């Protein structure tokens, strides 16, 4: 169902490169699929579902910029046992974020159940000299992709 709604939205908004005026169909699509929501704002305002918590990612995607990392993340996000951070966090490569600590980092993650894998993607980690050591210090067994 979601696939059909997203397809209809894309068809309506990307026909011949011209966006469609807001109308009842577009508003229905937005509300049912959650389009145009800023996920990171959504996470902070979201009521915590019972049995969930914000967890440090178990997997981090560190591929190069323009190397398909966003596409990979979006494909993984389709799986019900995977939840993904909404934005590139830049925790391990930007000193100003790293000094905020793990609690700040965790607060940017989506709520997840214990059986779900939390994934974060920041291609900047690939070129950062300090990111690998910082990631290892956080979790020496974390999966890097």
GROMACS .gro file of C-alpha atoms in nm:
model
  145
    1UNK     CA    1   0.000   0.000   0.000
    2UNK     CA    2   0.277   0.243   0.096
    3UNK     CA    3   0.451   0.168  -0.234
    4UNK     CA    4   0.137   0.266  -0.425
    5UNK     CA    5   0.097   0.586  -0.225
    6UNK     CA    6   0.460   0.686  -0.276
    7UNK     CA    7   0.435   0.602  -0.647
    8UNK     CA    8   0.123   0.816  -0.680
    9UNK     CA    9   0.294   1.101  -0.498
   10UNK     CA   10   0.599   1.082  -0.723
   11UNK     CA   11   0.381   1.070  -1.032
   12UNK     CA   12   0.184   1.374  -0.917
   13UNK     CA   13   0.481   1.585  -0.813
   14UNK     CA   14   0.736   1.492  -1.077
   15UNK     CA   15   0.527   1.490  -1.394
   16UNK     CA   16   0.717   1.690  -1.656
   17UNK     CA   17   0.932   1.846  -1.385
   18UNK     CA   18   0.659   2.073  -1.250
   19UNK     CA   19   0.540   2.038  -0.892
   20UNK     CA   20   0.169   1.992  -0.836
   21UNK     CA   21  -0.028   2.248  -0.637
   22UNK     CA   22  -0.129   2.132  -0.292
   23UNK     CA   23  -0.464   1.961  -0.310
   24UNK     CA   24  -0.669   1.699  -0.130
   25UNK     CA   25  -0.491   1.402  -0.292
   26UNK     CA   26  -0.146   1.538  -0.212
   27UNK     CA   27  -0.251   1.612   0.148
   28UNK     CA   28  -0.383   1.256   0.183
   29UNK     CA   29  -0.055   1.116   0.053
   30UNK     CA   30   0.146   1.333   0.291
   31UNK     CA   31  -0.055   1.221   0.593
   32UNK     CA   32  -0.064   0.851   0.506
   33UNK     CA   33   0.298   0.809   0.399
   34UNK     CA   34   0.455   1.070   0.624
   35UNK     CA   35   0.612   1.263   0.338
   36UNK     CA   36   0.771   1.601   0.402
   37UNK     CA   37   0.829   1.525   0.769
   38UNK     CA   38   1.167   1.608   0.911
   39UNK     CA   39   1.252   1.276   1.071
   40UNK     CA   40   1.493   1.415   1.327
   41UNK     CA   41   1.229   1.663   1.448
   42UNK     CA   42   0.974   1.383   1.430
   43UNK     CA   43   1.192   1.164   1.652
   44UNK     CA   44   1.228   1.429   1.920
   45UNK     CA   45   0.856   1.505   1.926
   46UNK     CA   46   0.748   1.145   1.889
   47UNK     CA   47   0.583   0.964   2.177
   48UNK     CA   48   0.799   0.669   2.270
   49UNK     CA   49   0.630   0.345   2.164
   50UNK     CA   50   0.613   0.093   2.451
   51UNK     CA   51   0.915  -0.137   2.462
   52UNK     CA   52   1.141   0.088   2.254
   53UNK     CA   53   1.443   0.301   2.325
   54UNK     CA   54   1.690   0.517   2.138
   55UNK     CA   55   2.000   0.306   2.096
   56UNK     CA   56   2.353   0.362   1.978
   57UNK     CA   57   2.379   0.226   1.620
   58UNK     CA   58   2.494  -0.131   1.578
   59UNK     CA   59   2.600  -0.056   1.219
   60UNK     CA   60   2.753   0.256   1.066
   61UNK     CA   61   2.772   0.320   0.692
   62UNK     CA   62   3.090   0.515   0.613
   63UNK     CA   63   3.108   0.495   0.233
   64UNK     CA   64   3.240   0.778   0.019
   65UNK     CA   65   3.030   1.078  -0.078
   66UNK     CA   66   2.821   1.027  -0.392
   67UNK     CA   67   2.891   0.653  -0.364
   68UNK     CA   68   2.531   0.542  -0.312
   69UNK     CA   69   2.526   0.547   0.068
   70UNK     CA   70   2.186   0.721   0.079
   71UNK     CA   71   2.039   0.467  -0.164
   72UNK     CA   72   2.180   0.182   0.044
   73UNK     CA   73   2.034   0.331   0.362
   74UNK     CA   74   1.692   0.377   0.202
   75UNK     CA   75   1.687   0.017   0.079
   76UNK     CA   76   1.787  -0.114   0.422
   77UNK     CA   77   1.521   0.105   0.585
   78UNK     CA   78   1.252  -0.093   0.403
   79UNK     CA   79   1.325  -0.396   0.623
   80UNK     CA   80   1.106  -0.403   0.935
   81UNK     CA   81   1.397  -0.506   1.161
   82UNK     CA   82   1.609  -0.206   1.063
   83UNK     CA   83   1.570   0.154   1.174
   84UNK     CA   84   1.788   0.434   1.043
   85UNK     CA   85   1.898   0.776   1.165
   86UNK     CA   86   1.721   1.046   0.966
   87UNK     CA   87   2.025   1.259   0.892
   88UNK     CA   88   2.401   1.244   0.872
   89UNK     CA   89   2.500   1.293   1.235
   90UNK     CA   90   2.872   1.376   1.196
   91UNK     CA   91   2.934   1.263   1.553
   92UNK     CA   92   3.270   1.093   1.505
   93UNK     CA   93   3.422   1.335   1.252
   94UNK     CA   94   3.318   1.677   1.387
   95UNK     CA   95   3.481   1.772   1.717
   96UNK     CA   96   3.194   2.008   1.808
   97UNK     CA   97   2.952   1.713   1.797
   98UNK     CA   98   3.186   1.456   1.952
   99UNK     CA   99   3.234   1.662   2.268
  100UNK     CA  100   2.856   1.652   2.324
  101UNK     CA  101   2.893   1.287   2.422
  102UNK     CA  102   2.720   0.957   2.360
  103UNK     CA  103   2.394   1.063   2.524
  104UNK     CA  104   2.360   1.343   2.266
  105UNK     CA  105   2.446   1.098   1.986
  106UNK     CA  106   2.188   0.848   2.114
  107UNK     CA  107   1.923   1.123   2.132
  108UNK     CA  108   1.947   1.164   1.753
  109UNK     CA  109   1.863   0.800   1.686
  110UNK     CA  110   1.512   0.672   1.617
  111UNK     CA  111   1.322   0.465   1.871
  112UNK     CA  112   1.376   0.095   1.812
  113UNK     CA  113   1.277  -0.240   1.956
  114UNK     CA  114   1.537  -0.481   2.091
  115UNK     CA  115   1.516  -0.700   1.780
  116UNK     CA  116   1.581  -0.409   1.542
  117UNK     CA  117   1.918  -0.293   1.413
  118UNK     CA  118   1.986   0.080   1.431
  119UNK     CA  119   2.197   0.216   1.144
  120UNK     CA  120   2.362   0.554   1.101
  121UNK     CA  121   2.521   0.687   0.782
  122UNK     CA  122   2.779   0.963   0.758
  123UNK     CA  123   3.012   0.945   0.456
  124UNK     CA  124   3.239   1.204   0.621
  125UNK     CA  125   3.368   0.930   0.852
  126UNK     CA  126   3.552   0.781   0.552
  127UNK     CA  127   3.789   1.078   0.519
  128UNK     CA  128   3.815   1.164   0.888
  129UNK     CA  129   4.146   1.069   1.052
  130UNK     CA  130   3.990   1.048   1.400
  131UNK     CA  131   3.659   0.874   1.317
  132UNK     CA  132   3.785   0.512   1.303
  133UNK     CA  133   3.949   0.533   1.646
  134UNK     CA  134   3.648   0.709   1.798
  135UNK     CA  135   3.409   0.450   1.655
  136UNK     CA  136   3.628   0.167   1.784
  137UNK     CA  137   3.646   0.329   2.129
  138UNK     CA  138   3.266   0.341   2.139
  139UNK     CA  139   3.217  -0.020   2.027
  140UNK     CA  140   3.505  -0.242   1.917
  141UNK     CA  141   3.267  -0.495   1.756
  142UNK     CA  142   3.050  -0.250   1.558
  143UNK     CA  143   2.982  -0.329   1.194
  144UNK     CA  144   3.116  -0.071   0.949
  145UNK     CA  145   2.990  -0.072   0.589
   0.00000   0.00000   0.00000
